[in-house]
Coordinates of C-alpha atoms and ligand atoms in Angstrom, one line a residue:
X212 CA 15.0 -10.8 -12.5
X213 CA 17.2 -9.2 -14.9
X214 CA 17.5 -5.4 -13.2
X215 CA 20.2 -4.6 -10.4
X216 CA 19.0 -5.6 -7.1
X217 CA 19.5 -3.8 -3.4
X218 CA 19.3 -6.4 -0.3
X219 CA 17.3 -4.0 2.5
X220 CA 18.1 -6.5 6.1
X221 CA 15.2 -6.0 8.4
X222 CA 16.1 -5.4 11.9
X223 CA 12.5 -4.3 12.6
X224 CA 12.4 -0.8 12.6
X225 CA 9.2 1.1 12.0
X226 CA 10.8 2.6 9.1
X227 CA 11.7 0.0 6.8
X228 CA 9.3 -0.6 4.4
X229 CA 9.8 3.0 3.7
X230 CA 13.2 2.5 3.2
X231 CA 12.4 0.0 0.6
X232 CA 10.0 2.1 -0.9
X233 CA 12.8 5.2 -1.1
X234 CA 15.0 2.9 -2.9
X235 CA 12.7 1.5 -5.7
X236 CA 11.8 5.4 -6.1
X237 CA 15.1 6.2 -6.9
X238 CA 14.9 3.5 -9.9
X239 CA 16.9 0.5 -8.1
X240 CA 14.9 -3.0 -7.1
X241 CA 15.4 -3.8 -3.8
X242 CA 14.0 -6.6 -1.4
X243 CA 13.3 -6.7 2.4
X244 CA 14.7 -9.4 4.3
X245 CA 14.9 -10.8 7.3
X246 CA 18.4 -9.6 8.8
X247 CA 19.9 -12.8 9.6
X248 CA 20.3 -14.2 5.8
X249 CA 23.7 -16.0 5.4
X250 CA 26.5 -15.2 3.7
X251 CA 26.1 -17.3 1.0
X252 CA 22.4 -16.6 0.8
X253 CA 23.3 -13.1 0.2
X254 CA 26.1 -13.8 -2.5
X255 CA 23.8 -16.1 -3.8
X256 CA 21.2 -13.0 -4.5
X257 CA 24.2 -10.7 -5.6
X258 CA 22.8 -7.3 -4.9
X259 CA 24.9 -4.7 -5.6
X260 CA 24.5 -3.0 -2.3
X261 CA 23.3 -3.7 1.0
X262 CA 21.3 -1.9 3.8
X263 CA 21.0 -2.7 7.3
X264 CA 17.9 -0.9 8.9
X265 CA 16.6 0.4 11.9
X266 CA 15.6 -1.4 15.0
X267 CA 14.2 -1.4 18.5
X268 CA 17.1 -3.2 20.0
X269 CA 20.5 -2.2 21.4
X270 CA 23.7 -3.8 19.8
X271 CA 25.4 -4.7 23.3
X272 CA 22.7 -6.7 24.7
X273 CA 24.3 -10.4 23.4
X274 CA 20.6 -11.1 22.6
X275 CA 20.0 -8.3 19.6
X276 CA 20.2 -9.3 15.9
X277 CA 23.4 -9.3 14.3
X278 CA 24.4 -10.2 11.0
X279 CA 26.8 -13.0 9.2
X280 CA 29.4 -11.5 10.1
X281 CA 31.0 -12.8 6.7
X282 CA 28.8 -10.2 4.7
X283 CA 31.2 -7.9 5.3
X284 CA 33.4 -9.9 3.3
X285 CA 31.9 -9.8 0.5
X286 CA 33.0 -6.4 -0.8
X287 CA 29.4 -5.5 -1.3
X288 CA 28.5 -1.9 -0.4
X289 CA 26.8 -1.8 2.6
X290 CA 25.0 1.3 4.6
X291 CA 23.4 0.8 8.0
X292 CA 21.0 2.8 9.0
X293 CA 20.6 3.7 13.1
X294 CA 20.4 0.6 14.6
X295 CA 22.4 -0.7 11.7
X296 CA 24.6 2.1 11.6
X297 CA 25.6 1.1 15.6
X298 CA 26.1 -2.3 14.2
X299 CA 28.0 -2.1 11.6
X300 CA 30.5 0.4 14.0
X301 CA 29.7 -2.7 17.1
X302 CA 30.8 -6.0 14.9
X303 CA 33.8 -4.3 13.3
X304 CA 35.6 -2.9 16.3
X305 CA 34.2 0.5 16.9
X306 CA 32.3 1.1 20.3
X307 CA 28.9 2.0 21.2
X308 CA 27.4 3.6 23.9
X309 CA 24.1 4.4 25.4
X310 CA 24.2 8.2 24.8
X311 CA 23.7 11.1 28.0
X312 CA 20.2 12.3 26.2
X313 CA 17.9 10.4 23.5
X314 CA 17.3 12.4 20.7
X315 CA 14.6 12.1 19.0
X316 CA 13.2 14.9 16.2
X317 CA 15.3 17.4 14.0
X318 CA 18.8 18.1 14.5
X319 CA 21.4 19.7 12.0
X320 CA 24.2 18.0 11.4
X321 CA 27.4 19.4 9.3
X322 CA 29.9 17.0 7.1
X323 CA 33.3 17.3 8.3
X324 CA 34.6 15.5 5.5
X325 CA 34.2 15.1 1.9
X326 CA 32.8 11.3 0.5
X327 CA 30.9 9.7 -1.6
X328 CA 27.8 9.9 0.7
X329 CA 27.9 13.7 1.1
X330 CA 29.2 14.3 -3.1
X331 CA 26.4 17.6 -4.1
X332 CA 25.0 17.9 -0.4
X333 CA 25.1 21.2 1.5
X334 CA 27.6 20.5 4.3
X335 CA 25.1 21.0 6.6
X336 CA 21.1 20.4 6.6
X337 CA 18.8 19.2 8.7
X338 CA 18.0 15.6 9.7
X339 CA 15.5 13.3 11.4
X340 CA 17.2 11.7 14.3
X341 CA 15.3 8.6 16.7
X342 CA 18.1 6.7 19.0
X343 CA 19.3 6.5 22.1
X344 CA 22.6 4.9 21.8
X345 CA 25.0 6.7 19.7
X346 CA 28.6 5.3 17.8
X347 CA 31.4 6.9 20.0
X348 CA 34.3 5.1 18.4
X349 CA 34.7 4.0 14.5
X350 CA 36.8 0.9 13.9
X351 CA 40.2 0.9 12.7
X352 CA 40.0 2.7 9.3
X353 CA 37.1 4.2 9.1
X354 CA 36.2 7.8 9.5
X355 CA 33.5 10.1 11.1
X356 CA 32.5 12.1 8.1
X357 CA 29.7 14.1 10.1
X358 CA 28.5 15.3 13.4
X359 CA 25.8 17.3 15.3
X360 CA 26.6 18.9 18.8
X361 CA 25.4 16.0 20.4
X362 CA 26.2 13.2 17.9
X363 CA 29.7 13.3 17.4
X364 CA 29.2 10.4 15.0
X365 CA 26.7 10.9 12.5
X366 CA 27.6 9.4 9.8
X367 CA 30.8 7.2 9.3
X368 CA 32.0 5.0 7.1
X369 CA 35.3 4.4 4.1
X370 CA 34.9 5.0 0.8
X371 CA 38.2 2.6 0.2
X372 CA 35.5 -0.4 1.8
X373 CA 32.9 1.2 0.8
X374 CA 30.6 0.7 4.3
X375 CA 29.3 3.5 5.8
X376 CA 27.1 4.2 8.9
X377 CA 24.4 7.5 9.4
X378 CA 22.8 7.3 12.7
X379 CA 19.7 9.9 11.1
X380 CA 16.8 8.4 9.3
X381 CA 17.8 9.5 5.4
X382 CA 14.3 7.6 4.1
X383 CA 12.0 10.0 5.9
X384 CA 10.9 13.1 4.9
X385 CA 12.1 15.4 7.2
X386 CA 15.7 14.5 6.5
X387 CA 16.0 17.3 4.1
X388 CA 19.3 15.8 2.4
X389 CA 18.1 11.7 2.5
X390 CA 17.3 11.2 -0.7
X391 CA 20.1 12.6 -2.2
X392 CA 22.3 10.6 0.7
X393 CA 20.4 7.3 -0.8
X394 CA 21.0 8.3 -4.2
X395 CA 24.7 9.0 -3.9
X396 CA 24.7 5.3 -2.0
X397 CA 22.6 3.6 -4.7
X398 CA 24.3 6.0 -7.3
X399 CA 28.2 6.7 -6.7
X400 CA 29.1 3.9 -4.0
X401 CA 27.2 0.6 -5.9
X402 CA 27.1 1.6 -9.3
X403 CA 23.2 1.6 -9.8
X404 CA 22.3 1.7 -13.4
X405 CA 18.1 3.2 -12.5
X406 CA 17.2 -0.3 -14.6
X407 CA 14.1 -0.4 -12.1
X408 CA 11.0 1.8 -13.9
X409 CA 7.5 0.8 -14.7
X410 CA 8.6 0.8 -18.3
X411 CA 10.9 -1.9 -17.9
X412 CA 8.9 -3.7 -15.7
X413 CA 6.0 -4.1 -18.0
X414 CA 8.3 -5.3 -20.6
X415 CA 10.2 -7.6 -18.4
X416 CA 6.7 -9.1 -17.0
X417 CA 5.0 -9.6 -20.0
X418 CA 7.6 -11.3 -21.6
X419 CA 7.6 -13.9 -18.4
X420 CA 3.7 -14.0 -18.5
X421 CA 3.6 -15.1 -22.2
X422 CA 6.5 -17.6 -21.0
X423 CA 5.0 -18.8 -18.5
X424 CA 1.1 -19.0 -19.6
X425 CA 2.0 -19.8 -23.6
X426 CA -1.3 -20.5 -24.5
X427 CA -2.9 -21.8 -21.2
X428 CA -6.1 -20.2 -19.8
X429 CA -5.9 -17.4 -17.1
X430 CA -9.0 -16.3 -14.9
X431 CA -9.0 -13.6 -12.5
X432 CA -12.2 -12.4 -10.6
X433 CA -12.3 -8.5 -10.9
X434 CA -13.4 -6.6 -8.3
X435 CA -13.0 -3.3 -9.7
X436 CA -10.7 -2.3 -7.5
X437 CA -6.7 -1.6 -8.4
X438 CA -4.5 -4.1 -7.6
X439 CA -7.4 -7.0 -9.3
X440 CA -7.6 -4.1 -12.4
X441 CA -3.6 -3.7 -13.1
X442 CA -2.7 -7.5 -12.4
X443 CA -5.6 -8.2 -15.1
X444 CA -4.4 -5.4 -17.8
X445 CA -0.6 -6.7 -17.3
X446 CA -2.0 -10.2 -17.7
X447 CA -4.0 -9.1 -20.8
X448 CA -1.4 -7.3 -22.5
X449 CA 0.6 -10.4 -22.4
X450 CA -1.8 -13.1 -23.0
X451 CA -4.5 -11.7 -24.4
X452 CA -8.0 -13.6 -24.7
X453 CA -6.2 -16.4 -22.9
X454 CA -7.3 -14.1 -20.1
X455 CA -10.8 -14.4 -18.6
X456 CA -11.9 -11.7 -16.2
X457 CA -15.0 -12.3 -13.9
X458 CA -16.7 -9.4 -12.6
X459 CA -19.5 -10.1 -9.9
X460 CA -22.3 -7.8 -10.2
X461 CA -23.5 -7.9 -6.4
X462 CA -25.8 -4.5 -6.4
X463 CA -23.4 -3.1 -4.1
X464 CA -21.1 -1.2 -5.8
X465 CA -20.9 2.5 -5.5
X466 CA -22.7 4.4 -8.2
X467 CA -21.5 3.9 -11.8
X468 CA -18.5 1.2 -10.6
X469 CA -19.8 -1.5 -12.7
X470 CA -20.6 0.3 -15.3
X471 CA -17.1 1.9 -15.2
X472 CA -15.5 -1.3 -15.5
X473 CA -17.2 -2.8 -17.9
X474 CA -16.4 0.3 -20.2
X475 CA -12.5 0.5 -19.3
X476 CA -12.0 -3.2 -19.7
X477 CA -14.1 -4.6 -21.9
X478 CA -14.9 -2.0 -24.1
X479 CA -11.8 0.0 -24.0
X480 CA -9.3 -2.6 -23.6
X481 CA -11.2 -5.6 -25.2
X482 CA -10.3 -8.3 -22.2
X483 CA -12.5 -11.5 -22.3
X484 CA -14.3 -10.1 -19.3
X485 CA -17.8 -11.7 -18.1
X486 CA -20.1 -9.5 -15.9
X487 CA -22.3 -12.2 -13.6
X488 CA -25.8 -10.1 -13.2
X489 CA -26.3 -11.1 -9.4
X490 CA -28.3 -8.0 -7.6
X491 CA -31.4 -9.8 -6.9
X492 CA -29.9 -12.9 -5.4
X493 CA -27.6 -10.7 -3.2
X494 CA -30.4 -8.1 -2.3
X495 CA -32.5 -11.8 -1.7
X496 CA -30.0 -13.1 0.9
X497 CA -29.7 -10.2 2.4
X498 CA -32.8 -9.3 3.0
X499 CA -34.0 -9.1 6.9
X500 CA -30.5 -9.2 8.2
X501 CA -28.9 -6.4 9.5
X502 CA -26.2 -8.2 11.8
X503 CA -23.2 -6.9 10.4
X504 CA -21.1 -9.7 10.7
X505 CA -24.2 -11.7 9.3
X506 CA -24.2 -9.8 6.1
X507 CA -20.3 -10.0 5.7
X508 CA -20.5 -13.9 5.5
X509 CA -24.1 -13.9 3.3
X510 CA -21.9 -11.8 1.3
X511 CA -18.3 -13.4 1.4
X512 CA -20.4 -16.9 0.9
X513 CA -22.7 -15.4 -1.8
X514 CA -19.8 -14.2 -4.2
X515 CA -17.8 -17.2 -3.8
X516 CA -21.1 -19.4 -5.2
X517 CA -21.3 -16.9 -8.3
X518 CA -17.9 -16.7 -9.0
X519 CA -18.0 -20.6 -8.8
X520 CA -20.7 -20.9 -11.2
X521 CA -19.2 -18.0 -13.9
X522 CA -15.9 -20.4 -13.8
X523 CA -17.8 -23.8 -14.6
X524 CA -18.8 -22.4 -17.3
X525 CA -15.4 -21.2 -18.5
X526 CA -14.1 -24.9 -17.6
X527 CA -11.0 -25.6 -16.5
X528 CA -8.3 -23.1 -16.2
X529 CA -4.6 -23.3 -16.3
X530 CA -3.5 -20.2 -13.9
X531 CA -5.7 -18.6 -11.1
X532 CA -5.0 -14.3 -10.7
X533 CA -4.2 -13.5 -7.5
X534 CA -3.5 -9.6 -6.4
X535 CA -0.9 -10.3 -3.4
X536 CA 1.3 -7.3 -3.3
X537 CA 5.2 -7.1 -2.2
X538 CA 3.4 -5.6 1.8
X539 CA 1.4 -9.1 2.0
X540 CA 4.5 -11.2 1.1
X541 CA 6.8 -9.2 3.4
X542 CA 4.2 -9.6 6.3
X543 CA 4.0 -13.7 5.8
X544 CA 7.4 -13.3 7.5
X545 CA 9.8 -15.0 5.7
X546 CA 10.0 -12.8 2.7
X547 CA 8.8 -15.3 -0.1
X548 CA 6.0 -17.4 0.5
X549 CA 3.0 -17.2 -0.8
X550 CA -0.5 -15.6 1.0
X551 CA -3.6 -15.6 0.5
X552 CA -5.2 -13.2 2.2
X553 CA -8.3 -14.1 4.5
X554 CA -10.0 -11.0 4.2
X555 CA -10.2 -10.0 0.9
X556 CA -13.2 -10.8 -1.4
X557 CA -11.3 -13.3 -3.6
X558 CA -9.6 -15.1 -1.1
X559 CA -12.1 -18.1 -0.3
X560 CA -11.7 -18.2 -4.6
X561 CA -8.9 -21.3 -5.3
X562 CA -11.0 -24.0 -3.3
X563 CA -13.6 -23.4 -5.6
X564 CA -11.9 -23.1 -8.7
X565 CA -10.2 -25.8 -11.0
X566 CA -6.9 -24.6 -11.8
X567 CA -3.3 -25.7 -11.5
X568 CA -1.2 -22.6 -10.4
X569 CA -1.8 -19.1 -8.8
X570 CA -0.1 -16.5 -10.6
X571 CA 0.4 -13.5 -8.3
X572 CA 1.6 -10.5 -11.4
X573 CA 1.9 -8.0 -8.5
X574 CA 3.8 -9.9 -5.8
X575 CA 6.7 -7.3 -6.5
X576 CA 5.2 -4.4 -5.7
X577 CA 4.4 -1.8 -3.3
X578 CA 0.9 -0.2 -3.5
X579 CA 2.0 3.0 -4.9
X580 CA 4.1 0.8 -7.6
X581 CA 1.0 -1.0 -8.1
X582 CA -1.0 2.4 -9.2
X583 CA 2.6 3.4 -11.5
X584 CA 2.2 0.6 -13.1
X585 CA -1.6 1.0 -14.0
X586 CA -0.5 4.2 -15.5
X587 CA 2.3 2.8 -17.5
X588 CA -0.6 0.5 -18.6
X589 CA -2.5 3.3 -19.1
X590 CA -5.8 2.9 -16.9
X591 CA -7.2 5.7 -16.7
X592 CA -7.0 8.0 -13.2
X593 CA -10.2 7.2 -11.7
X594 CA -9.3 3.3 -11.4
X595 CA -5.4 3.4 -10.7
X596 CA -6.3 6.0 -7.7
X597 CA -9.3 4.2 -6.9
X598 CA -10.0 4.0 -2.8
X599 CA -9.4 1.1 -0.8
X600 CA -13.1 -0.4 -1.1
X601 CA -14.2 -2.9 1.3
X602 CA -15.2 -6.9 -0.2
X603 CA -18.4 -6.0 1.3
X604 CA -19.1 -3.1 -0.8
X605 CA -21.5 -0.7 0.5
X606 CA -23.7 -3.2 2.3
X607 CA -21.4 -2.4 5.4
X608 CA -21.8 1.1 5.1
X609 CA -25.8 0.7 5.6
X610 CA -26.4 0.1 9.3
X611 CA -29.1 -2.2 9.9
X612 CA -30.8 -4.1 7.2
X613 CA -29.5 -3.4 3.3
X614 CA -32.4 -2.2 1.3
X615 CA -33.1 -0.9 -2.3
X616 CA -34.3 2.3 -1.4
X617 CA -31.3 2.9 1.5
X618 CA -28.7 1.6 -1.3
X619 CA -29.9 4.5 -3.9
X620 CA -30.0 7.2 -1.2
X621 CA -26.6 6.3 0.2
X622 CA -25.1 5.8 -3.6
X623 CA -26.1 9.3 -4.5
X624 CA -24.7 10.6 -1.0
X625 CA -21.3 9.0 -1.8
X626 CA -21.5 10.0 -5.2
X627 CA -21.9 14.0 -4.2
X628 CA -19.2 13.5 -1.4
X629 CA -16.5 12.1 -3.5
X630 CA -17.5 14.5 -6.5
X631 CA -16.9 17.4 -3.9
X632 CA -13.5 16.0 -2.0
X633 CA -12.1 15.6 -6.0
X634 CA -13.0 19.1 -7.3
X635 CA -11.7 20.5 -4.0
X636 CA -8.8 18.9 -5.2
X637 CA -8.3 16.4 -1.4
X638 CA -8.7 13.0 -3.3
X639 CA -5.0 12.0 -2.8
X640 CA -4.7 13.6 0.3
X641 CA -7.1 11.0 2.2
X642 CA -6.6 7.5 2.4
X643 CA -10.5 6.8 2.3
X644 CA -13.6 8.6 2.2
X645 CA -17.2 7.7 2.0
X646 CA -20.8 8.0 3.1
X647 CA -23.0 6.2 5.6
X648 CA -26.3 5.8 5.7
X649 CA -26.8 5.3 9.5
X650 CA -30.1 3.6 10.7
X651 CA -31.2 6.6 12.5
X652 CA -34.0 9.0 11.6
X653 CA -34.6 12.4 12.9
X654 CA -37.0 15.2 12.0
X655 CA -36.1 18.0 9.8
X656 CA -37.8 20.4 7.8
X657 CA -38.0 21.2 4.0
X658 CA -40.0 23.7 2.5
X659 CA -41.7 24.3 5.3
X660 CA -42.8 20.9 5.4
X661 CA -42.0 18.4 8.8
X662 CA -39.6 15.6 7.2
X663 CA -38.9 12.2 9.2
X664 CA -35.5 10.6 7.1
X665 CA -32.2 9.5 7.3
X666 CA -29.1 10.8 9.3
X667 CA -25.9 10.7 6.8
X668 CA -22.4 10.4 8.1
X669 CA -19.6 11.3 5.9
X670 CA -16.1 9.5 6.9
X671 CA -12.7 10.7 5.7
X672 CA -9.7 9.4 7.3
X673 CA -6.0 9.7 6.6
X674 CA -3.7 6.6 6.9
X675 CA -0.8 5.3 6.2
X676 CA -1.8 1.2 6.1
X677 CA -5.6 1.4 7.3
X678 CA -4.1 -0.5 10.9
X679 CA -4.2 3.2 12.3
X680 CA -5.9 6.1 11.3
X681 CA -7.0 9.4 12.0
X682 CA -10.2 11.9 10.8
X683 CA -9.5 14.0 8.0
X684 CA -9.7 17.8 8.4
X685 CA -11.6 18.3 5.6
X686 CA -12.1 22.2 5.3
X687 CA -15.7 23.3 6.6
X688 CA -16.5 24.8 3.6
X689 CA -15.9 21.7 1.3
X690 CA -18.1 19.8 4.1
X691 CA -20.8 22.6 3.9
X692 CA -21.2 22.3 0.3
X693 CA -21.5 18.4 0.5
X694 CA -24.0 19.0 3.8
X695 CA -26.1 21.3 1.3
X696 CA -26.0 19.4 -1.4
X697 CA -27.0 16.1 0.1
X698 CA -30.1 17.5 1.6
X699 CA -31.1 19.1 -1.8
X700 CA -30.3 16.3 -4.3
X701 CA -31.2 13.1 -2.3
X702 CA -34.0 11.9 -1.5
X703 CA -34.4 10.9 2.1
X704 CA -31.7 12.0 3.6
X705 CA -32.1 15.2 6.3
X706 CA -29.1 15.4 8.3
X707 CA -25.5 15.4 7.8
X708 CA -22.9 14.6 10.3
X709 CA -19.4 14.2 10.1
X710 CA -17.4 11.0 11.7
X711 CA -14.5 13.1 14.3
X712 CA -12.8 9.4 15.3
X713 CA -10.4 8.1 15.1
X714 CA -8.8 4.4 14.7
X715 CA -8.5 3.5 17.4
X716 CA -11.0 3.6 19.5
X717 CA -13.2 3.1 16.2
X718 CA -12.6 1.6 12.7
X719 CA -12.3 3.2 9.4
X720 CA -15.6 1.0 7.9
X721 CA -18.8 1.6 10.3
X722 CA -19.3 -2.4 10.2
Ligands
XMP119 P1 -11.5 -1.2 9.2 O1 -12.9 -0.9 9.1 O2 -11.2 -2.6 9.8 O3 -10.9 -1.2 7.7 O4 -10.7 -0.1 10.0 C1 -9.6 -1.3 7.4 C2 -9.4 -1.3 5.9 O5 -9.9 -2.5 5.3 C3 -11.0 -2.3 4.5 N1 -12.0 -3.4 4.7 C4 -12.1 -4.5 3.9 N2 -11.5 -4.8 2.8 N3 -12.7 -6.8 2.7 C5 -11.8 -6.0 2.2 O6 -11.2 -6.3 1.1 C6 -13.4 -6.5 3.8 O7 -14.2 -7.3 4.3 C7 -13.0 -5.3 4.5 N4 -13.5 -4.7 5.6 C8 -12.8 -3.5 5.7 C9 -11.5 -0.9 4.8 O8 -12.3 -0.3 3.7 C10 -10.3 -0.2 5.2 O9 -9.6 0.3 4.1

């Protein structure tokens, strides 16, 4: 890597890869690692600042993390964060107690000196606080440079050392100073040059991909989806028709996806990208089953045979795509090694392939990097803010057994549901939102006729990661114009309802 680099140690907090994602917003790389790197390790990266997070632990039980204690040493900037801020205060002589009252929420807290940290804040603003022991004595040469009533250190630190401590959470939101306490870190203490933008990052890559690939065949299955669409257009724009994108045409998509892609990429962008027709064998295999964890492996089994066939036919390749992104590295634990991941739709893909490296383009980047840096490649909105869709496709959004004329009624559903959420101007605001086409029926009436037809439920949820999640309050209206227009425009469909769960007790998907 040729940009400035921030080292962010992981203590486990539930904040961290927030903290991360503040710092790369603010224009400065940074990686998230585990806290107890070595000394040398850490040299041997050379960030130009350091930050110790958050964590669930408390520093005087002999048992909580701790770091090298030679990384002090190193006359590298370094900011601790709440548990780090109590640790950075605990290994350099200071004390730390358990405090009289947790605090947890908004306080305000007021600067009681001038430093680099507080340079352009107001000296005092409000803060997001979530700890129960508290710094009640700095070591020898440090200072408290802010306090609330009931923290009387809230941030310490020396400019002279340039180490500093802030007991608040700075990355999240409701710290209504953070960012601009980050940015005078990043900014004033380490020197940060902003080298990390999207701009620079396409150059940087592409100039490693056509390094590394020369002219060696690439081939990357496209699902349509974002992080398989902006790892193929980076790849693309570096290697060109070296590039071969598969995209398996399984008659599930949602309504106009395939065509969609096959405009944007092939036609638009002119990628070397090979749609395999494969609706009737799908709808085939599927049909009778309505098990859903039957049709997930028909399915999952299914693509993995088409995509095997597409690739004999391109011969052997040099470099397999794969979409990991920086979350799926960080959660492999260690930081750097490589995952596959068992759920997606690609991921049964290298045993069947014949290729000699996976190339991972994204392996850098958080999601909302991911859709920057379609942007910068400029993909047009509606694939770079693209939902999360399942491998699956819409087969698991039709309970019971997946049929032609249940896949047309529940395309159009979704189609007037998402058209609907978009003009009422939500799409950002919900993490996913659909239709599905339960296997109920009820009786209704239409034009004074009896009717006998399908129950539609619309799902919106908001989430953060999909693990949790919670129903979307879509605004009744917006929900009454999709009701009426559902039961005007589709056929078979009488009844709307709308999904009120949340995850837990049930999952985003129905299946
Ligand atoms: P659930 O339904 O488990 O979904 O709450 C969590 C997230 O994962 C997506 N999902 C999948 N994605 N292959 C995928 O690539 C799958 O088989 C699959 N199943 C669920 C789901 O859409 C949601 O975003």
């Amino acid at each position: 890597m040729r940009h400035q680099k921030v080292l962010v140690l992981d203590f486990g907090g539930q904040y961290n890869q927030l903290i991360a994602r503040r710092v790369r917003d603010l224009n400065v790389y940074c990686d998230l690692m585990p806290c107890d790197m070595a000394a040398e390790e850490v040299e041997a990266y050379a960030p130009i600042g350091i930050i110790f997070t958050g964590g669930p632990n408390s520093v005087y039980d002999a048992a909580s993390p701790r770091v090298d204690p030679a990384l002090f040493k190193l006359g590298i900037p370094v900011l601790g964060i709440c548990y780090g801020c109590q640790l950075i205060a605990h290994m350099l002589g200071g004390a730390v107690e358990h405090a009289a009252a947790s605090e947890y929420g908004r306080r305000t807290f007021t600067f009681s000196a001038d430093c680099e940290l507080s340079f352009g804040l107001p000296k005092s603003s409000v803060c997001w606080m979530s700890h129960t022991d508290h710094v009640t004595r700095v070591p020898e040469g440090f200072s408290v440079l802010a306090s609330t009533p009931s923290c009387p250190v809230t941030v310490f630190g020396s400019d002279e050392k340039k180490i500093y401590g802030v007991q608040f959470h700075p990355e999240v939101v409701h710290s209504e100073c953070g960012n601009a306490l980050l940015k005078n870190f990043l900014y004033r203490v380490c020197g940060a040059k902003g080298d990390w933008t999207m701009k620079n990052y396409v150059a940087e890559q592409v100039g490693r991909i056509r390094e590394k690939v020369g002219d060696k065949k690439v081939l990357c299955a496209m699902s349509g989806g974002v992080d398989s669409a902006v790892a193929a257009t980076l790849i693309h724009r570096a290697v060109g028709n070296n590039l071969t994108c598969v995209f398996v045409d399984h008659g599930l998509h949602r309504k106009n996806e395939p065509e969609e892609v096959m405009a944007v990429f092939r036609d638009g962008l002119g990628m070397n990208l090979v749609k395999a027709d494969a609706q009737e064998l799908f709808l085939g295999k599927l049909a009778g089953v309505a098990e859903p964890e039957q049709k997930r492996k028909i399915i999952g089994a299914e693509f993995i045979k088409v995509f095997e066939r597409e690739a004999k036919k391109i011969g052997a390749v040099d470099f397999l795509v794969q979409g990991t992104i920086y979350p799926d590295v960080i959660e492999s634990g260690k930081g750097k090694s490589a995952v596959i991941k068992s759920h997606h739709n690609v991921g049964g893909l290298p045993s069947v392939v014949d290729f000699k490296e996976i190339i991972e383009p994204l392996r850098d980047l958080f999601k909302d990097e991911v859709r920057r840096l379609g942007t910068e490649l400029g993909l047009p909105d509606a694939i770079v803010w693209r939902q999360p869709c399942p491998g699956p496709a819409l087969a698991i959004r039709i309970m019971g057994e997946v049929t032609r004329q249940k896949l047309e009624t529940l395309r159009e559903a979704d189609w007037i549901f998402r058209e609907e959420v978009a003009k009422a101007g939500l799409e950002k605001q919900i993490w996913q939102y659909f239709a599905v086409i339960t296997d109920c029926k009820t009786v209704g009436v239409q034009g004074d006729f009896r009717t006998y037809e399908n129950v539609i439920a619309l799902r919106a949820v908001t989430s953060v990661d999909a693990m949790t999640a919670d129903w979307a309050r879509i605004p009744f209206d917006v929900l009454e114009r999709v009701s009426s227009r559902i039961t005007n425009e589709v056929p078979h469909a009488n009844r709307i309802v709308y999904d009120i769960t949340s995850k837990p007790p049930a999952t985003i998907e129905w299946e």
